[in-house]
Amino acid sequence: MATYSELKITFNIDLASSNILEFDIENTVSNTTSSIFEGWVNTRFLSNTVTQGTPTGIVGEISAINYISAFNLDYNNSGLYDVSRLDNVVTIKCTDPAIIFQNGIAKTSATPPAILNVLFAYINNTDPIFSVTDVVFSEAINACDNIKLTVTTSVLATNIITP
């Protein structure tokens, strides 16, 4: 399936209990924003939590591994996202062209919070969203063999690839 916007999260540390990672997803068609939130705990028993785990030989790798597991359980049961990992880097790609990623942060839960060494890189889809906005069936010149169909789209469609 095609993917559009992409978020890369690089864990340069192993997150610990009470650490938080969050980012926003914006739907550019409906103009709504939702927060994706996960908090680190010793052992996951609830939604929106990530098991801290035992560090591997690569700094941040266990956080990446356990984050993917929690993210898929909490936010990806419909398959909206294609999620992968290479070492300590998690890549989240969205299959909806209207979704963009923004405002990523990893922090402690202390007051005031300390910012943690986790990097967020965004490659957001900027293509216009194509949709059919209206369809009109009209009488054709030869009504027995043809139909006249007028289709209005949200973006100018200059040709038809297949009938």
Tab-separated table of N, CA and C in Angstrom:
chain	number	residue	atom	x	y	z
A	1	MET	N	0.841	-1.179	0.000
A	1	MET	CA	0.000	0.000	0.000
A	1	MET	C	0.888	1.245	0.000
A	2	ALA	N	0.465	2.244	-0.721
A	2	ALA	CA	1.232	3.490	-0.807
A	2	ALA	C	1.286	4.184	0.552
A	3	THR	N	2.427	4.816	0.819
A	3	THR	CA	2.555	5.619	2.037
A	3	THR	C	2.887	7.049	1.638
A	4	TYR	N	2.604	7.957	2.537
A	4	TYR	CA	2.747	9.381	2.253
A	4	TYR	C	3.664	10.030	3.276
A	5	SER	N	3.138	10.616	4.328
A	5	SER	CA	3.993	11.265	5.325
A	5	SER	C	4.774	10.227	6.118
A	6	GLU	N	5.941	10.667	6.590
A	6	GLU	CA	6.841	9.761	7.294
A	6	GLU	C	7.441	10.467	8.510
A	7	LEU	N	7.565	9.714	9.597
A	7	LEU	CA	8.207	10.198	10.821
A	7	LEU	C	9.309	9.222	11.198
A	8	LYS	N	10.513	9.739	11.405
A	8	LYS	CA	11.622	8.923	11.908
A	8	LYS	C	11.925	9.378	13.327
A	9	ILE	N	11.916	8.419	14.256
A	9	ILE	CA	12.230	8.694	15.657
A	9	ILE	C	13.540	7.979	15.974
A	10	THR	N	14.558	8.754	16.345
A	10	THR	CA	15.864	8.182	16.680
A	10	THR	C	16.047	8.258	18.191
A	11	PHE	N	16.117	7.088	18.826
A	11	PHE	CA	16.307	6.994	20.273
A	11	PHE	C	17.809	6.997	20.552
A	12	ASN	N	18.344	8.136	20.996
A	12	ASN	CA	19.768	8.246	21.317
A	12	ASN	C	20.061	7.907	22.768
A	13	ILE	N	19.034	7.517	23.498
A	13	ILE	CA	19.160	7.022	24.869
A	13	ILE	C	18.120	5.921	25.040
A	14	ASP	N	18.299	5.108	26.082
A	14	ASP	CA	17.266	4.150	26.463
A	14	ASP	C	16.334	4.857	27.432
A	15	LEU	N	15.079	5.022	27.034
A	15	LEU	CA	14.128	5.718	27.899
A	15	LEU	C	13.837	4.878	29.139
A	16	ALA	N	13.551	5.552	30.239
A	16	ALA	CA	13.346	4.907	31.529
A	16	ALA	C	11.929	5.157	32.023
A	17	SER	N	11.577	4.470	33.074
A	17	SER	CA	10.260	4.621	33.680
A	17	SER	C	9.978	6.097	33.962
A	18	SER	N	8.789	6.543	33.658
A	18	SER	CA	8.303	7.917	33.816
A	18	SER	C	8.726	8.848	32.686
A	19	ASN	N	9.436	8.343	31.683
A	19	ASN	CA	9.722	9.154	30.496
A	19	ASN	C	8.511	9.111	29.570
A	20	ILE	N	8.368	10.139	28.773
A	20	ILE	CA	7.197	10.298	27.902
A	20	ILE	C	7.674	10.620	26.487
A	21	LEU	N	7.012	10.028	25.503
A	21	LEU	CA	7.254	10.373	24.108
A	21	LEU	C	5.903	10.679	23.490
A	22	GLU	N	5.825	11.818	22.805
A	22	GLU	CA	4.560	12.169	22.161
A	22	GLU	C	4.809	12.973	20.894
A	23	PHE	N	3.837	12.906	20.000
A	23	PHE	CA	3.832	13.727	18.794
A	23	PHE	C	2.389	13.882	18.351
A	24	ASP	N	2.175	14.818	17.438
A	24	ASP	CA	0.827	15.084	16.936
A	24	ASP	C	0.690	14.574	15.518
A	25	ILE	N	-0.535	14.158	15.190
A	25	ILE	CA	-0.891	13.884	13.807
A	25	ILE	C	-2.010	14.845	13.443
A	26	GLU	N	-1.839	15.498	12.307
A	26	GLU	CA	-2.862	16.432	11.838
A	26	GLU	C	-3.492	15.875	10.575
A	27	ASN	N	-4.827	15.876	10.547
A	27	ASN	CA	-5.550	15.517	9.338
A	27	ASN	C	-5.815	16.812	8.591
A	28	THR	N	-5.169	16.987	7.442
A	28	THR	CA	-5.254	18.247	6.704
A	28	THR	C	-6.573	18.410	5.963
A	29	VAL	N	-7.360	17.346	5.860
A	29	VAL	CA	-8.675	17.452	5.217
A	29	VAL	C	-9.726	17.888	6.233
A	30	SER	N	-9.748	17.223	7.398
A	30	SER	CA	-10.743	17.562	8.422
A	30	SER	C	-10.258	18.658	9.369
A	31	ASN	N	-8.998	19.083	9.234
A	31	ASN	CA	-8.403	20.106	10.108
A	31	ASN	C	-8.505	19.740	11.583
A	32	THR	N	-8.211	18.474	11.892
A	32	THR	CA	-8.196	18.015	13.278
A	32	THR	C	-6.789	17.533	13.625
A	33	THR	N	-6.436	17.674	14.892
A	33	THR	CA	-5.135	17.226	15.375
A	33	THR	C	-5.345	16.289	16.551
A	34	SER	N	-4.592	15.185	16.555
A	34	SER	CA	-4.642	14.214	17.648
A	34	SER	C	-3.235	14.006	18.178
A	35	SER	N	-3.134	13.763	19.470
A	35	SER	CA	-1.832	13.494	20.079
A	35	SER	C	-1.615	11.994	20.212
A	36	ILE	N	-0.415	11.575	19.864
A	36	ILE	CA	0.026	10.196	20.074
A	36	ILE	C	0.926	10.251	21.301
A	37	PHE	N	0.575	9.503	22.333
A	37	PHE	CA	1.248	9.615	23.628
A	37	PHE	C	1.591	8.227	24.143
A	38	GLU	N	2.827	8.036	24.569
A	38	GLU	CA	3.249	6.802	25.240
A	38	GLU	C	4.154	7.172	26.407
A	39	GLY	N	3.940	6.523	27.549
A	39	GLY	CA	4.777	6.727	28.722
A	39	GLY	C	5.497	5.436	29.085
A	40	TRP	N	6.751	5.544	29.482
A	40	TRP	CA	7.545	4.363	29.811
A	40	TRP	C	7.245	3.905	31.236
A	41	VAL	N	7.141	2.585	31.408
A	41	VAL	CA	6.879	1.955	32.704
A	41	VAL	C	7.779	0.723	32.825
A	42	ASN	N	7.869	0.174	34.040
A	42	ASN	CA	8.669	-1.041	34.216
A	42	ASN	C	8.095	-2.203	33.407
A	43	THR	N	6.776	-2.401	33.496
A	43	THR	CA	6.086	-3.458	32.749
A	43	THR	C	4.762	-2.917	32.248
A	44	ARG	N	4.453	-3.133	30.996
A	44	ARG	CA	3.215	-2.628	30.391
A	44	ARG	C	2.023	-3.451	30.885
A	45	PHE	N	1.061	-2.764	31.513
A	45	PHE	CA	-0.213	-3.359	31.890
A	45	PHE	C	-1.375	-2.588	31.291
A	46	LEU	N	-1.132	-1.353	30.879
A	46	LEU	CA	-2.187	-0.465	30.396
A	46	LEU	C	-1.841	0.070	29.014
A	47	SER	N	-2.857	0.574	28.327
A	47	SER	CA	-2.646	1.246	27.047
A	47	SER	C	-1.782	2.482	27.250
A	48	ASN	N	-1.154	2.920	26.186
A	48	ASN	CA	-0.322	4.125	26.170
A	48	ASN	C	0.876	4.036	27.104
A	49	THR	N	1.364	2.820	27.304
A	49	THR	CA	2.585	2.626	28.081
A	49	THR	C	3.537	1.727	27.296
A	50	VAL	N	4.829	1.921	27.551
A	50	VAL	CA	5.889	1.151	26.900
A	50	VAL	C	6.732	0.507	27.993
A	51	THR	N	6.992	-0.786	27.865
A	51	THR	CA	7.873	-1.472	28.804
A	51	THR	C	9.294	-0.944	28.653
A	52	GLN	N	9.930	-0.618	29.783
A	52	GLN	CA	11.290	-0.079	29.758
A	52	GLN	C	12.257	-1.080	29.142
A	53	GLY	N	12.266	-2.302	29.600
A	53	GLY	CA	13.122	-3.342	29.033
A	53	GLY	C	14.568	-3.253	29.473
A	54	THR	N	15.338	-4.255	29.038
A	54	THR	CA	16.760	-4.337	29.350
A	54	THR	C	17.558	-3.857	28.145
A	55	PRO	N	18.471	-2.911	28.345
A	55	PRO	CA	19.234	-2.379	27.208
A	55	PRO	C	19.975	-3.470	26.432
A	56	THR	N	20.073	-3.255	25.125
A	56	THR	CA	20.846	-4.143	24.252
A	56	THR	C	22.229	-3.528	24.070
A	57	GLY	N	22.991	-4.031	23.131
A	57	GLY	CA	24.312	-3.472	22.853
A	57	GLY	C	24.267	-2.154	22.105
A	58	ILE	N	23.094	-1.778	21.588
A	58	ILE	CA	22.941	-0.517	20.851
A	58	ILE	C	22.098	0.432	21.695
A	59	VAL	N	22.650	1.596	22.014
A	59	VAL	CA	21.924	2.576	22.829
A	59	VAL	C	20.616	2.946	22.130
A	60	GLY	N	19.521	2.888	22.869
A	60	GLY	CA	18.213	3.267	22.349
A	60	GLY	C	17.457	2.157	21.645
A	61	GLU	N	18.118	1.043	21.368
A	61	GLU	CA	17.460	-0.023	20.599
A	61	GLU	C	16.285	-0.646	21.346
A	62	ILE	N	16.424	-0.917	22.640
A	62	ILE	CA	15.311	-1.535	23.376
A	62	ILE	C	14.125	-0.580	23.454
A	63	SER	N	14.387	0.717	23.548
A	63	SER	CA	13.289	1.690	23.531
A	63	SER	C	12.577	1.654	22.188
A	64	ALA	N	13.329	1.548	21.100
A	64	ALA	CA	12.734	1.477	19.764
A	64	ALA	C	11.907	0.204	19.601
A	65	ILE	N	12.456	-0.928	20.022
A	65	ILE	CA	11.750	-2.211	19.912
A	65	ILE	C	10.436	-2.166	20.684
A	66	ASN	N	10.506	-1.747	21.942
A	66	ASN	CA	9.308	-1.745	22.782
A	66	ASN	C	8.325	-0.653	22.379
A	67	TYR	N	8.824	0.460	21.835
A	67	TYR	CA	7.924	1.519	21.360
A	67	TYR	C	7.072	1.016	20.196
A	68	ILE	N	7.680	0.324	19.258
A	68	ILE	CA	6.916	-0.208	18.124
A	68	ILE	C	5.805	-1.125	18.609
A	69	SER	N	6.118	-1.990	19.540
A	69	SER	CA	5.113	-2.913	20.072
A	69	SER	C	3.939	-2.151	20.683
A	70	ALA	N	4.230	-1.163	21.515
A	70	ALA	CA	3.171	-0.380	22.166
A	70	ALA	C	2.402	0.464	21.152
A	71	PHE	N	3.108	1.119	20.235
A	71	PHE	CA	2.457	1.961	19.226
A	71	PHE	C	1.482	1.143	18.387
A	72	ASN	N	1.917	-0.029	17.937
A	72	ASN	CA	1.031	-0.862	17.122
A	72	ASN	C	-0.202	-1.309	17.894
A	73	LEU	N	-0.041	-1.643	19.159
A	73	LEU	CA	-1.196	-2.035	19.978
A	73	LEU	C	-2.149	-0.865	20.217
A	74	ASP	N	-1.606	0.310	20.474
A	74	ASP	CA	-2.426	1.453	20.871
A	74	ASP	C	-2.989	2.260	19.703
A	75	TYR	N	-2.252	2.345	18.598
A	75	TYR	CA	-2.641	3.279	17.537
A	75	TYR	C	-2.707	2.678	16.132
A	76	ASN	N	-2.354	1.429	15.970
A	76	ASN	CA	-2.230	0.913	14.608
A	76	ASN	C	-3.031	-0.357	14.360
A	77	ASN	N	-4.108	-0.564	15.098
A	77	ASN	CA	-4.887	-1.782	14.877
A	77	ASN	C	-5.629	-1.779	13.545
A	78	SER	N	-5.781	-0.629	12.911
A	78	SER	CA	-6.446	-0.556	11.604
A	78	SER	C	-5.448	-0.629	10.448
A	79	GLY	N	-4.157	-0.642	10.745
A	79	GLY	CA	-3.144	-0.695	9.696
A	79	GLY	C	-2.929	0.624	8.980
A	80	LEU	N	-3.278	1.729	9.625
A	80	LEU	CA	-3.099	3.055	9.035
A	80	LEU	C	-1.620	3.390	8.836
A	81	TYR	N	-0.769	2.795	9.657
A	81	TYR	CA	0.656	3.108	9.623
A	81	TYR	C	1.477	1.880	9.233
A	82	ASP	N	2.559	2.120	8.518
A	82	ASP	CA	3.567	1.110	8.217
A	82	ASP	C	4.739	1.433	9.139
A	83	VAL	N	5.002	0.552	10.108
A	83	VAL	CA	5.996	0.834	11.148
A	83	VAL	C	7.162	-0.141	11.012
A	84	SER	N	8.377	0.406	11.024
A	84	SER	CA	9.566	-0.439	10.927
A	84	SER	C	10.653	0.114	11.849
A	85	ARG	N	11.721	-0.689	11.997
A	85	ARG	CA	12.817	-0.286	12.875
A	85	ARG	C	14.134	-0.769	12.299
A	86	LEU	N	15.149	0.054	12.436
A	86	LEU	CA	16.521	-0.339	12.154
A	86	LEU	C	17.353	0.150	13.331
A	87	ASP	N	17.850	-0.784	14.110
A	87	ASP	CA	18.612	-0.478	15.322
A	87	ASP	C	17.785	0.405	16.264
A	88	ASN	N	18.196	1.662	16.454
A	88	ASN	CA	17.502	2.548	17.396
A	88	ASN	C	16.599	3.566	16.692
A	89	VAL	N	16.301	3.340	15.421
A	89	VAL	CA	15.477	4.276	14.644
A	89	VAL	C	14.159	3.613	14.264
A	90	VAL	N	13.067	4.253	14.656
A	90	VAL	CA	11.720	3.798	14.297
A	90	VAL	C	11.220	4.683	13.162
A	91	THR	N	10.683	4.059	12.124
A	91	THR	CA	10.099	4.792	11.007
A	91	THR	C	8.613	4.488	10.959
A	92	ILE	N	7.805	5.544	10.975
A	92	ILE	CA	6.349	5.418	10.891
A	92	ILE	C	5.912	6.115	9.610
A	93	LYS	N	5.301	5.350	8.708
A	93	LYS	CA	4.797	5.902	7.451
A	93	LYS	C	3.282	5.770	7.453
A	94	CYS	N	2.599	6.808	7.005
A	94	CYS	CA	1.140	6.811	7.022
A	94	CYS	C	0.591	6.492	5.637
A	95	THR	N	-0.464	5.672	5.591
A	95	THR	CA	-1.101	5.304	4.328
A	95	THR	C	-2.214	6.266	3.939
A	96	ASP	N	-2.480	7.258	4.760
A	96	ASP	CA	-3.502	8.272	4.469
A	96	ASP	C	-2.796	9.552	4.020
A	97	PRO	N	-3.038	10.014	2.795
A	97	PRO	CA	-2.329	11.205	2.312
A	97	PRO	C	-2.691	12.488	3.051
A	98	ALA	N	-3.766	12.481	3.832
A	98	ALA	CA	-4.189	13.685	4.545
A	98	ALA	C	-3.472	13.871	5.881
A	99	ILE	N	-2.741	12.858	6.340
A	99	ILE	CA	-2.106	12.903	7.661
A	99	ILE	C	-0.687	13.449	7.558
A	100	ILE	N	-0.349	14.383	8.462
A	100	ILE	CA	1.032	14.840	8.614
A	100	ILE	C	1.437	14.705	10.083
A	101	PHE	N	2.737	14.544	10.312
A	101	PHE	CA	3.300	14.400	11.650
A	101	PHE	C	3.937	15.718	12.077
A	102	GLN	N	3.882	16.014	13.399
A	102	GLN	CA	4.480	17.258	13.894
A	102	GLN	C	4.637	17.218	15.410
A	103	ASN	N	5.399	18.156	15.937
A	103	ASN	CA	5.517	18.442	17.376
A	103	ASN	C	5.990	17.264	18.220
A	104	GLY	N	6.949	16.501	17.724
A	104	GLY	CA	7.478	15.390	18.508
A	104	GLY	C	8.346	15.864	19.652
A	105	ILE	N	8.229	15.163	20.788
A	105	ILE	CA	9.047	15.488	21.956
A	105	ILE	C	9.161	14.244	22.834
A	106	ALA	N	10.322	14.083	23.434
A	106	ALA	CA	10.534	13.079	24.472
A	106	ALA	C	11.005	13.837	25.695
A	107	LYS	N	10.401	13.528	26.849
A	107	LYS	CA	10.692	14.312	28.050
A	107	LYS	C	10.472	13.472	29.294
A	108	THR	N	10.954	13.999	30.403
A	108	THR	CA	10.676	13.376	31.690
A	108	THR	C	9.310	13.857	32.169
A	109	SER	N	8.765	13.158	33.134
A	109	SER	CA	7.471	13.582	33.684
A	109	SER	C	7.633	14.566	34.838
A	110	ALA	N	8.861	14.970	35.129
A	110	ALA	CA	9.130	15.914	36.224
A	110	ALA	C	8.568	17.293	35.889
A	111	THR	N	8.443	18.128	36.923
A	111	THR	CA	8.018	19.512	36.725
A	111	THR	C	9.163	20.425	37.145
A	112	PRO	N	9.745	21.203	36.261
A	112	PRO	CA	9.500	21.223	34.817
A	112	PRO	C	10.154	20.005	34.163
A	113	PRO	N	9.637	19.575	33.009
A	113	PRO	CA	10.196	18.388	32.357
A	113	PRO	C	11.559	18.675	31.728
A	114	ALA	N	12.392	17.659	31.700
A	114	ALA	CA	13.671	17.747	30.988
A	114	ALA	C	13.482	17.104	29.614
A	115	ILE	N	14.017	17.727	28.586
A	115	ILE	CA	13.928	17.196	27.228
A	115	ILE	C	14.969	16.087	27.079
A	116	LEU	N	14.561	14.964	26.494
A	116	LEU	CA	15.434	13.803	26.343
A	116	LEU	C	16.021	13.737	24.934
A	117	ASN	N	17.117	13.016	24.804
A	117	ASN	CA	17.853	12.938	23.536
A	117	ASN	C	17.202	11.933	22.579
A	118	VAL	N	16.056	12.319	22.071
A	118	VAL	CA	15.333	11.556	21.048
A	118	VAL	C	15.044	12.541	19.924
A	119	LEU	N	15.436	12.174	18.711
A	119	LEU	CA	15.276	13.072	17.569
A	119	LEU	C	14.062	12.685	16.732
A	120	PHE	N	13.390	13.686	16.197
A	120	PHE	CA	12.222	13.488	15.340
A	120	PHE	C	12.505	14.132	13.989
A	121	ALA	N	12.354	13.376	12.912
A	121	ALA	CA	12.533	13.902	11.553
A	121	ALA	C	11.245	13.647	10.781
A	122	TYR	N	10.738	14.694	10.142
A	122	TYR	CA	9.453	14.624	9.443
A	122	TYR	C	9.652	14.767	7.939
A	123	ILE	N	8.993	13.915	7.193
A	123	ILE	CA	8.865	14.073	5.743
A	123	ILE	C	7.363	14.026	5.487
A	124	ASN	N	6.737	15.196	5.455
A	124	ASN	CA	5.281	15.258	5.352
A	124	ASN	C	4.818	15.422	3.910
A	125	ASN	N	3.729	14.750	3.594
A	125	ASN	CA	3.121	14.824	2.272
A	125	ASN	C	2.600	16.237	2.027
A	126	THR	N	2.994	16.819	0.907
A	126	THR	CA	2.514	18.163	0.566
A	126	THR	C	1.692	18.158	-0.715
A	127	ASP	N	1.472	16.959	-1.278
A	127	ASP	CA	0.654	16.874	-2.486
A	127	ASP	C	-0.790	17.223	-2.156
A	128	PRO	N	-1.485	17.868	-3.091
A	128	PRO	CA	-2.902	18.142	-2.848
A	128	PRO	C	-3.680	16.828	-2.757
A	129	ILE	N	-4.671	16.810	-1.888
A	129	ILE	CA	-5.504	15.622	-1.708
A	129	ILE	C	-6.521	15.580	-2.837
A	130	PHE	N	-6.521	14.491	-3.595
A	130	PHE	CA	-7.427	14.338	-4.729
A	130	PHE	C	-8.669	13.583	-4.271
A	131	SER	N	-9.827	14.169	-4.528
A	131	SER	CA	-11.075	13.471	-4.218
A	131	SER	C	-12.138	13.857	-5.236
A	132	VAL	N	-13.097	12.963	-5.405
A	132	VAL	CA	-14.245	13.236	-6.268
A	132	VAL	C	-15.254	13.995	-5.427
A	133	THR	N	-15.625	15.191	-5.858
A	133	THR	CA	-16.547	16.015	-5.073
A	133	THR	C	-17.974	15.979	-5.599
A	134	ASP	N	-18.153	15.583	-6.869
A	134	ASP	CA	-19.508	15.525	-7.429
A	134	ASP	C	-19.509	14.624	-8.659
A	135	VAL	N	-20.604	13.883	-8.835
A	135	VAL	CA	-20.802	13.040	-10.011
A	135	VAL	C	-22.210	13.288	-10.522
A	136	VAL	N	-22.333	13.573	-11.826
A	136	VAL	CA	-23.641	13.832	-12.436
A	136	VAL	C	-23.800	12.916	-13.647
A	137	PHE	N	-24.879	12.131	-13.656
A	137	PHE	CA	-25.235	11.310	-14.812
A	137	PHE	C	-26.250	12.091	-15.635
A	138	SER	N	-25.979	12.229	-16.942
A	138	SER	CA	-26.879	12.962	-17.836
A	138	SER	C	-27.189	12.095	-19.050
A	139	GLU	N	-28.213	12.494	-19.782
A	139	GLU	CA	-28.577	11.759	-20.990
A	139	GLU	C	-27.527	12.008	-22.065
A	140	ALA	N	-27.065	10.930	-22.684
A	140	ALA	CA	-26.063	11.023	-23.739
A	140	ALA	C	-26.739	11.209	-25.089
A	141	ILE	N	-25.946	11.532	-26.110
A	141	ILE	CA	-26.473	11.688	-27.467
A	141	ILE	C	-27.086	10.377	-27.938
A	142	ASN	N	-26.405	9.274	-27.700
A	142	ASN	CA	-26.926	7.958	-28.056
A	142	ASN	C	-27.190	7.212	-26.754
A	143	ALA	N	-28.382	7.365	-26.214
A	143	ALA	CA	-28.718	6.840	-24.885
A	143	ALA	C	-28.675	5.325	-24.809
A	144	CYS	N	-28.801	4.636	-25.931
A	144	CYS	CA	-28.775	3.171	-25.914
A	144	CYS	C	-27.359	2.620	-25.741
A	145	ASP	N	-26.366	3.343	-26.192
A	145	ASP	CA	-24.999	2.831	-26.178
A	145	ASP	C	-24.061	3.559	-25.217
A	146	ASN	N	-24.409	4.756	-24.789
A	146	ASN	CA	-23.486	5.573	-24.001
A	146	ASN	C	-24.199	6.236	-22.830
A	147	ILE	N	-23.392	6.701	-21.906
A	147	ILE	CA	-23.890	7.571	-20.842
A	147	ILE	C	-23.013	8.808	-20.824
A	148	LYS	N	-23.530	9.876	-20.300
A	148	LYS	CA	-22.731	11.087	-20.118
A	148	LYS	C	-22.503	11.233	-18.621
A	149	LEU	N	-21.256	11.266	-18.250
A	149	LEU	CA	-20.877	11.333	-16.845
A	149	LEU	C	-19.993	12.556	-16.648
A	150	THR	N	-20.392	13.442	-15.744
A	150	THR	CA	-19.590	14.612	-15.404
A	150	THR	C	-19.067	14.418	-13.986
A	151	VAL	N	-17.748	14.435	-13.850
A	151	VAL	CA	-17.113	14.221	-12.552
A	151	VAL	C	-16.366	15.490	-12.166
A	152	THR	N	-16.627	15.984	-10.952
A	152	THR	CA	-15.923	17.146	-10.426
A	152	THR	C	-14.963	16.656	-9.349
A	153	THR	N	-13.716	17.152	-9.389
A	153	THR	CA	-12.704	16.730	-8.429
A	153	THR	C	-12.187	17.919	-7.628
A	154	SER	N	-11.559	17.619	-6.509
A	154	SER	CA	-11.024	18.668	-5.638
A	154	SER	C	-9.781	19.328	-6.229
A	155	VAL	N	-9.098	18.633	-7.131
A	155	VAL	CA	-7.916	19.139	-7.820
A	155	VAL	C	-8.161	18.934	-9.306
A	156	LEU	N	-7.731	19.868	-10.136
A	156	LEU	CA	-7.965	19.774	-11.566
A	156	LEU	C	-7.431	18.458	-12.120
A	157	ALA	N	-8.318	17.672	-12.731
A	157	ALA	CA	-7.939	16.428	-13.397
A	157	ALA	C	-7.870	16.724	-14.887
A	158	THR	N	-6.682	16.620	-15.458
A	158	THR	CA	-6.499	17.009	-16.860
A	158	THR	C	-6.639	15.848	-17.831
A	159	ASN	N	-6.606	14.607	-17.331
A	159	ASN	CA	-6.805	13.466	-18.219
A	159	ASN	C	-7.325	12.272	-17.439
A	160	ILE	N	-7.796	11.281	-18.201
A	160	ILE	CA	-8.263	10.026	-17.621
A	160	ILE	C	-7.313	8.947	-18.109
A	161	ILE	N	-6.742	8.188	-17.203
A	161	ILE	CA	-5.783	7.158	-17.588
A	161	ILE	C	-6.507	5.920	-18.105
A	162	THR	N	-7.576	5.504	-17.429
A	162	THR	CA	-8.371	4.364	-17.891
A	162	THR	C	-9.845	4.709	-17.738
A	163	PRO	N	-10.680	4.120	-18.610
A	163	PRO	CA	-12.121	4.441	-18.506
A	163	PRO	C	-12.763	3.882	-17.261
